[in-house]
Amino acid sequence: MNSREVTEEEVLPLIISQLIAYGYSTVAQSVADATGAATDMMPSARLSELIQIAKEKNEEDDSDDDYSGKSFDRESSRDHDMDVKMNTPGFDVDSMQNAQPKAAPEYNQLYYTQHKGPCRTAIFSADGRFAATGSHDSSLKLLDVNKMKKRTGDAGDKPVIRTLYDHTEQVNDLSFHPNGLVLASCSNDQSIKLFDLSKTGVKRAFRYLQDAQPVNSICFHPSGDFLLAGTKDAAVRVYDVKTLQCYTNSNNADMHRGSITQIRYSNTGKIFATSSLDGTVRIWDSVSSQCIRTLDAHGGAAVSSVRITNNEQYLMTSGLDSTIRLWDISSGKVLMEYKGHEQRAQMLQPAFSYNEDFIMIGDESSTDVVCYDTQTGTLLKRIPGHNNLVRCVAASPTDNGILTCSDDYRARYFNTPAEAV
């Protein structure tokens, strides 16, 4: 190796600026005084970036499975996303009046993957080709959906593409960048990590956003230019992905009065919604970042989740009153309630099926996933398979596939016979 040894004069200013970036200005000043290091005392994460580069250079290519970055081709992914959005039907409130319950979907478990701790969250990429899971053990797994569909027990063709390690505490939420090349994760370690999925074997983030609070939820804007973040603080964060600049809502009247439990953009990004422990759901204009509607969603009970329908006209919320509600955004009125599961203590995360025909959520009184008919509110079936509480259900945007995340350390992939190949 011909690498040049780094001098003390080069390292000390980086240490000082890194301390300032972490919020230890007093300690940084003490180090500067003690060493006489020449520094402008400006915050910088350059040292952390250099260490990360060194880690990646020294890391062996020990990925879980062979992976070619060509699978994440930008153009083909974008074209596929457009086709999916144009051809996928969505929820239609006009047909609710005389609707009859649909036949319950026949879900079969095709695959499961196991973490070293409770599995807390999952997400599918916008084109439905990939999925990711996050765990209490601080790890993430990247999964090939087609391989989960075709899983036949052949150990040589593993659906797990890669396991990602860079958090130090539990992973709370995930979001794929619209281009499919970057996966964002957030954690109780007060950070958001960005992983480059096109680089084979790289298991650590290439960029991170440091917060002063545990980060509960994140969501990329459909353009990919911004990233929403909700934390144990009541203020919404909006990050500029290119500059890493963080913006927060300054109007105290708009802010929640408790931790934000989930944050989600609509399909076009015109609006976004937040749910909170304060019992409210707030709908925001993405351009002005002003709150345009506040819903007392669950009679004062904490709200664990919020989802905006594909047509951006309706909202699904779940809360600790053991009820899921469907709302009309423009009027603020409840259109439908879904009861039959128990949710009294846990921040459960439900999901719409890809065509919004069904809503699925875990159940504190059992280890099942409960499936409701969206239009009638009928409890259609219970989906068994787990050995502990199901915390999160994630649905594919392109077919009937779902991932269920449980305290039994497993994420299970289910699909209907028509979709299994």
PDB file of N, CA and C in Angstrom, residues 243-309:
ATOM      1  N   THR A 243     -28.677  18.583  -0.398  1.00  0.00           N
ATOM      2  CA  THR A 243     -27.880  19.460   0.455  1.00  0.00           C
ATOM      3  C   THR A 243     -27.840  19.004   1.903  1.00  0.00           C
ATOM      4  N   LEU A 244     -28.754  18.086   2.280  1.00  0.00           N
ATOM      5  CA  LEU A 244     -28.916  17.599   3.654  1.00  0.00           C
ATOM      6  C   LEU A 244     -29.435  18.687   4.596  1.00  0.00           C
ATOM      7  N   GLN A 245     -29.893  19.788   4.024  1.00  0.00           N
ATOM      8  CA  GLN A 245     -30.493  20.855   4.829  1.00  0.00           C
ATOM      9  C   GLN A 245     -31.805  20.365   5.426  1.00  0.00           C
ATOM     10  N   CYS A 246     -32.024  20.671   6.709  1.00  0.00           N
ATOM     11  CA  CYS A 246     -33.241  20.241   7.391  1.00  0.00           C
ATOM     12  C   CYS A 246     -34.153  21.437   7.628  1.00  0.00           C
ATOM     13  N   TYR A 247     -35.423  21.296   7.282  1.00  0.00           N
ATOM     14  CA  TYR A 247     -36.417  22.334   7.499  1.00  0.00           C
ATOM     15  C   TYR A 247     -37.474  21.801   8.475  1.00  0.00           C
ATOM     16  N   THR A 248     -37.915  22.648   9.392  1.00  0.00           N
ATOM     17  CA  THR A 248     -38.978  22.269  10.318  1.00  0.00           C
ATOM     18  C   THR A 248     -40.074  23.321  10.283  1.00  0.00           C
ATOM     19  N   ASN A 249     -41.294  22.884  10.632  1.00  0.00           N
ATOM     20  CA  ASN A 249     -42.400  23.838  10.646  1.00  0.00           C
ATOM     21  C   ASN A 249     -42.270  24.760  11.851  1.00  0.00           C
ATOM     22  N   SER A 250     -42.250  26.046  11.589  1.00  0.00           N
ATOM     23  CA  SER A 250     -42.001  27.029  12.647  1.00  0.00           C
ATOM     24  C   SER A 250     -43.271  27.518  13.325  1.00  0.00           C
ATOM     25  N   ASN A 251     -44.423  27.214  12.736  1.00  0.00           N
ATOM     26  CA  ASN A 251     -45.690  27.669  13.297  1.00  0.00           C
ATOM     27  C   ASN A 251     -46.138  26.723  14.414  1.00  0.00           C
ATOM     28  N   ASN A 252     -46.060  27.161  15.652  1.00  0.00           N
ATOM     29  CA  ASN A 252     -46.404  26.303  16.785  1.00  0.00           C
ATOM     30  C   ASN A 252     -47.859  25.850  16.753  1.00  0.00           C
ATOM     31  N   ALA A 253     -48.716  26.647  16.133  1.00  0.00           N
ATOM     32  CA  ALA A 253     -50.129  26.278  16.055  1.00  0.00           C
ATOM     33  C   ALA A 253     -50.333  25.045  15.180  1.00  0.00           C
ATOM     34  N   ASP A 254     -49.415  24.825  14.239  1.00  0.00           N
ATOM     35  CA  ASP A 254     -49.517  23.679  13.344  1.00  0.00           C
ATOM     36  C   ASP A 254     -48.947  22.397  13.945  1.00  0.00           C
ATOM     37  N   MET A 255     -48.105  22.524  14.924  1.00  0.00           N
ATOM     38  CA  MET A 255     -47.359  21.373  15.421  1.00  0.00           C
ATOM     39  C   MET A 255     -48.224  20.419  16.232  1.00  0.00           C
ATOM     40  N   HIS A 256     -47.815  19.148  16.194  1.00  0.00           N
ATOM     41  CA  HIS A 256     -48.423  18.167  17.086  1.00  0.00           C
ATOM     42  C   HIS A 256     -48.063  18.506  18.529  1.00  0.00           C
ATOM     43  N   ARG A 257     -48.743  17.847  19.451  1.00  0.00           N
ATOM     44  CA  ARG A 257     -48.446  18.013  20.871  1.00  0.00           C
ATOM     45  C   ARG A 257     -47.816  16.754  21.461  1.00  0.00           C
ATOM     46  N   GLY A 258     -47.403  15.871  20.609  1.00  0.00           N
ATOM     47  CA  GLY A 258     -46.754  14.631  21.043  1.00  0.00           C
ATOM     48  C   GLY A 258     -45.903  14.077  19.929  1.00  0.00           C
ATOM     49  N   SER A 259     -45.240  12.967  20.186  1.00  0.00           N
ATOM     50  CA  SER A 259     -44.366  12.338  19.198  1.00  0.00           C
ATOM     51  C   SER A 259     -45.125  12.000  17.924  1.00  0.00           C
ATOM     52  N   ILE A 260     -44.437  12.125  16.792  1.00  0.00           N
ATOM     53  CA  ILE A 260     -44.999  11.714  15.506  1.00  0.00           C
ATOM     54  C   ILE A 260     -44.744  10.219  15.333  1.00  0.00           C
ATOM     55  N   THR A 261     -45.813   9.460  15.113  1.00  0.00           N
ATOM     56  CA  THR A 261     -45.678   8.007  14.986  1.00  0.00           C
ATOM     57  C   THR A 261     -45.476   7.562  13.543  1.00  0.00           C
ATOM     58  N   GLN A 262     -46.079   8.288  12.596  1.00  0.00           N
ATOM     59  CA  GLN A 262     -45.870   7.943  11.187  1.00  0.00           C
ATOM     60  C   GLN A 262     -46.053   9.177  10.318  1.00  0.00           C
ATOM     61  N   ILE A 263     -45.320   9.181   9.191  1.00  0.00           N
ATOM     62  CA  ILE A 263     -45.373  10.307   8.261  1.00  0.00           C
ATOM     63  C   ILE A 263     -45.336   9.744   6.847  1.00  0.00           C
ATOM     64  N   ARG A 264     -46.255  10.220   5.982  1.00  0.00           N
ATOM     65  CA  ARG A 264     -46.346   9.658   4.636  1.00  0.00           C
ATOM     66  C   ARG A 264     -46.750  10.720   3.615  1.00  0.00           C
ATOM     67  N   TYR A 265     -46.036  10.729   2.464  1.00  0.00           N
ATOM     68  CA  TYR A 265     -46.437  11.540   1.323  1.00  0.00           C
ATOM     69  C   TYR A 265     -47.574  10.859   0.578  1.00  0.00           C
ATOM     70  N   SER A 266     -48.359  11.650  -0.156  1.00  0.00           N
ATOM     71  CA  SER A 266     -49.321  11.100  -1.108  1.00  0.00           C
ATOM     72  C   SER A 266     -48.579  10.702  -2.379  1.00  0.00           C
ATOM     73  N   ASN A 267     -49.280  10.064  -3.307  1.00  0.00           N
ATOM     74  CA  ASN A 267     -48.650   9.564  -4.535  1.00  0.00           C
ATOM     75  C   ASN A 267     -47.963  10.651  -5.350  1.00  0.00           C
ATOM     76  N   THR A 268     -48.584  11.832  -5.441  1.00  0.00           N
ATOM     77  CA  THR A 268     -47.988  12.909  -6.230  1.00  0.00           C
ATOM     78  C   THR A 268     -47.086  13.801  -5.400  1.00  0.00           C
ATOM     79  N   GLY A 269     -47.164  13.670  -4.072  1.00  0.00           N
ATOM     80  CA  GLY A 269     -46.362  14.507  -3.200  1.00  0.00           C
ATOM     81  C   GLY A 269     -46.968  15.865  -2.914  1.00  0.00           C
ATOM     82  N   LYS A 270     -48.201  16.100  -3.381  1.00  0.00           N
ATOM     83  CA  LYS A 270     -48.841  17.399  -3.141  1.00  0.00           C
ATOM     84  C   LYS A 270     -49.151  17.600  -1.664  1.00  0.00           C
ATOM     85  N   ILE A 271     -49.483  16.525  -0.990  1.00  0.00           N
ATOM     86  CA  ILE A 271     -49.790  16.592   0.430  1.00  0.00           C
ATOM     87  C   ILE A 271     -49.027  15.500   1.163  1.00  0.00           C
ATOM     88  N   PHE A 272     -48.924  15.634   2.479  1.00  0.00           N
ATOM     89  CA  PHE A 272     -48.442  14.534   3.302  1.00  0.00           C
ATOM     90  C   PHE A 272     -49.236  14.528   4.595  1.00  0.00           C
ATOM     91  N   ALA A 273     -49.183  13.429   5.313  1.00  0.00           N
ATOM     92  CA  ALA A 273     -49.966  13.271   6.532  1.00  0.00           C
ATOM     93  C   ALA A 273     -49.091  12.761   7.661  1.00  0.00           C
ATOM     94  N   THR A 274     -49.434  13.150   8.886  1.00  0.00           N
ATOM     95  CA  THR A 274     -48.715  12.701  10.068  1.00  0.00           C
ATOM     96  C   THR A 274     -49.703  12.195  11.107  1.00  0.00           C
ATOM     97  N   SER A 275     -49.303  11.147  11.824  1.00  0.00           N
ATOM     98  CA  SER A 275     -50.081  10.664  12.964  1.00  0.00           C
ATOM     99  C   SER A 275     -49.233  10.824  14.217  1.00  0.00           C
ATOM    100  N   SER A 276     -49.911  10.922  15.378  1.00  0.00           N
ATOM    101  CA  SER A 276     -49.170  11.276  16.586  1.00  0.00           C
ATOM    102  C   SER A 276     -49.741  10.614  17.831  1.00  0.00           C
ATOM    103  N   LEU A 277     -48.891  10.553  18.851  1.00  0.00           N
ATOM    104  CA  LEU A 277     -49.336  10.083  20.157  1.00  0.00           C
ATOM    105  C   LEU A 277     -50.342  11.038  20.782  1.00  0.00           C
ATOM    106  N   ASP A 278     -50.421  12.268  20.252  1.00  0.00           N
ATOM    107  CA  ASP A 278     -51.366  13.242  20.814  1.00  0.00           C
ATOM    108  C   ASP A 278     -52.815  12.965  20.409  1.00  0.00           C
ATOM    109  N   GLY A 279     -53.034  11.909  19.612  1.00  0.00           N
ATOM    110  CA  GLY A 279     -54.386  11.518  19.226  1.00  0.00           C
ATOM    111  C   GLY A 279     -54.901  12.159  17.959  1.00  0.00           C
ATOM    112  N   THR A 280     -54.066  12.974  17.320  1.00  0.00           N
ATOM    113  CA  THR A 280     -54.512  13.642  16.096  1.00  0.00           C
ATOM    114  C   THR A 280     -53.759  13.141  14.871  1.00  0.00           C
ATOM    115  N   VAL A 281     -54.386  13.391  13.729  1.00  0.00           N
ATOM    116  CA  VAL A 281     -53.750  13.219  12.417  1.00  0.00           C
ATOM    117  C   VAL A 281     -53.790  14.582  11.746  1.00  0.00           C
ATOM    118  N   ARG A 282     -52.683  14.972  11.149  1.00  0.00           N
ATOM    119  CA  ARG A 282     -52.617  16.267  10.470  1.00  0.00           C
ATOM    120  C   ARG A 282     -52.263  16.063   9.005  1.00  0.00           C
ATOM    121  N   ILE A 283     -52.944  16.832   8.155  1.00  0.00           N
ATOM    122  CA  ILE A 283     -52.704  16.789   6.715  1.00  0.00           C
ATOM    123  C   ILE A 283     -52.045  18.104   6.325  1.00  0.00           C
ATOM    124  N   TRP A 284     -50.975  18.013   5.529  1.00  0.00           N
ATOM    125  CA  TRP A 284     -50.122  19.156   5.250  1.00  0.00           C
ATOM    126  C   TRP A 284     -50.014  19.425   3.760  1.00  0.00           C
ATOM    127  N   ASP A 285     -49.921  20.703   3.419  1.00  0.00           N
ATOM    128  CA  ASP A 285     -49.586  21.104   2.054  1.00  0.00           C
ATOM    129  C   ASP A 285     -48.068  21.010   1.904  1.00  0.00           C
ATOM    130  N   SER A 286     -47.607  20.233   0.918  1.00  0.00           N
ATOM    131  CA  SER A 286     -46.171  19.977   0.791  1.00  0.00           C
ATOM    132  C   SER A 286     -45.380  21.201   0.355  1.00  0.00           C
ATOM    133  N   VAL A 287     -46.004  22.094  -0.380  1.00  0.00           N
ATOM    134  CA  VAL A 287     -45.287  23.275  -0.868  1.00  0.00           C
ATOM    135  C   VAL A 287     -45.097  24.296   0.248  1.00  0.00           C
ATOM    136  N   SER A 288     -46.173  24.595   0.964  1.00  0.00           N
ATOM    137  CA  SER A 288     -46.103  25.612   2.016  1.00  0.00           C
ATOM    138  C   SER A 288     -45.725  25.040   3.377  1.00  0.00           C
ATOM    139  N   SER A 289     -45.817  23.694   3.510  1.00  0.00           N
ATOM    140  CA  SER A 289     -45.598  23.011   4.796  1.00  0.00           C
ATOM    141  C   SER A 289     -46.569  23.493   5.866  1.00  0.00           C
ATOM    142  N   GLN A 290     -47.736  23.969   5.433  1.00  0.00           N
ATOM    143  CA  GLN A 290     -48.775  24.403   6.361  1.00  0.00           C
ATOM    144  C   GLN A 290     -49.782  23.278   6.587  1.00  0.00           C
ATOM    145  N   CYS A 291     -50.248  23.168   7.824  1.00  0.00           N
ATOM    146  CA  CYS A 291     -51.272  22.175   8.142  1.00  0.00           C
ATOM    147  C   CYS A 291     -52.609  22.643   7.567  1.00  0.00           C
ATOM    148  N   ILE A 292     -53.244  21.807   6.739  1.00  0.00           N
ATOM    149  CA  ILE A 292     -54.502  22.195   6.105  1.00  0.00           C
ATOM    150  C   ILE A 292     -55.717  21.513   6.743  1.00  0.00           C
ATOM    151  N   ARG A 293     -55.483  20.478   7.552  1.00  0.00           N
ATOM    152  CA  ARG A 293     -56.587  19.858   8.274  1.00  0.00           C
ATOM    153  C   ARG A 293     -56.053  19.047   9.453  1.00  0.00           C
ATOM    154  N   THR A 294     -56.766  19.118  10.562  1.00  0.00           N
ATOM    155  CA  THR A 294     -56.432  18.320  11.745  1.00  0.00           C
ATOM    156  C   THR A 294     -57.631  17.447  12.092  1.00  0.00           C
ATOM    157  N   LEU A 295     -57.380  16.158  12.308  1.00  0.00           N
ATOM    158  CA  LEU A 295     -58.443  15.212  12.638  1.00  0.00           C
ATOM    159  C   LEU A 295     -58.234  14.670  14.047  1.00  0.00           C
ATOM    160  N   ASP A 296     -59.262  14.748  14.869  1.00  0.00           N
ATOM    161  CA  ASP A 296     -59.252  14.048  16.160  1.00  0.00           C
ATOM    162  C   ASP A 296     -59.628  12.613  15.834  1.00  0.00           C
ATOM    163  N   ALA A 297     -58.614  11.835  15.481  1.00  0.00           N
ATOM    164  CA  ALA A 297     -58.862  10.601  14.731  1.00  0.00           C
ATOM    165  C   ALA A 297     -59.450   9.463  15.541  1.00  0.00           C
ATOM    166  N   HIS A 298     -59.045   9.325  16.808  1.00  0.00           N
ATOM    167  CA  HIS A 298     -59.457   8.143  17.562  1.00  0.00           C
ATOM    168  C   HIS A 298     -59.895   8.490  18.987  1.00  0.00           C
ATOM    169  N   GLY A 299     -60.662   9.569  19.087  1.00  0.00           N
ATOM    170  CA  GLY A 299     -61.243   9.946  20.370  1.00  0.00           C
ATOM    171  C   GLY A 299     -60.231  10.239  21.450  1.00  0.00           C
ATOM    172  N   GLY A 300     -59.080  10.740  21.063  1.00  0.00           N
ATOM    173  CA  GLY A 300     -58.029  11.057  22.028  1.00  0.00           C
ATOM    174  C   GLY A 300     -56.995   9.968  22.193  1.00  0.00           C
ATOM    175  N   ALA A 301     -57.285   8.742  21.724  1.00  0.00           N
ATOM    176  CA  ALA A 301     -56.308   7.660  21.809  1.00  0.00           C
ATOM    177  C   ALA A 301     -55.161   7.910  20.827  1.00  0.00           C
ATOM    178  N   ALA A 302     -53.989   7.446  21.175  1.00  0.00           N
ATOM    179  CA  ALA A 302     -52.817   7.623  20.309  1.00  0.00           C
ATOM    180  C   ALA A 302     -53.076   7.001  18.945  1.00  0.00           C
ATOM    181  N   VAL A 303     -52.564   7.659  17.906  1.00  0.00           N
ATOM    182  CA  VAL A 303     -52.710   7.175  16.526  1.00  0.00           C
ATOM    183  C   VAL A 303     -51.379   6.566  16.098  1.00  0.00           C
ATOM    184  N   SER A 304     -51.414   5.325  15.630  1.00  0.00           N
ATOM    185  CA  SER A 304     -50.170   4.621  15.311  1.00  0.00           C
ATOM    186  C   SER A 304     -49.783   4.710  13.847  1.00  0.00           C
ATOM    187  N   SER A 305     -50.756   5.003  12.972  1.00  0.00           N
ATOM    188  CA  SER A 305     -50.452   4.896  11.546  1.00  0.00           C
ATOM    189  C   SER A 305     -51.374   5.778  10.718  1.00  0.00           C
ATOM    190  N   VAL A 306     -50.857   6.203   9.569  1.00  0.00           N
ATOM    191  CA  VAL A 306     -51.655   6.968   8.618  1.00  0.00           C
ATOM    192  C   VAL A 306     -51.242   6.573   7.202  1.00  0.00           C
ATOM    193  N   ARG A 307     -52.239   6.430   6.303  1.00  0.00           N
ATOM    194  CA  ARG A 307     -51.994   6.096   4.900  1.00  0.00           C
ATOM    195  C   ARG A 307     -52.936   6.927   4.032  1.00  0.00           C
ATOM    196  N   ILE A 308     -52.426   7.462   2.940  1.00  0.00           N
ATOM    197  CA  ILE A 308     -53.235   8.215   1.985  1.00  0.00           C
ATOM    198  C   ILE A 308     -53.540   7.311   0.801  1.00  0.00           C
ATOM    199  N   THR A 309     -54.796   7.286   0.342  1.00  0.00           N
ATOM    200  CA  THR A 309     -55.159   6.417  -0.773  1.00  0.00           C
ATOM    201  C   THR A 309     -54.507   6.899  -2.066  1.00  0.00           C
TER     202      THR A 309
END
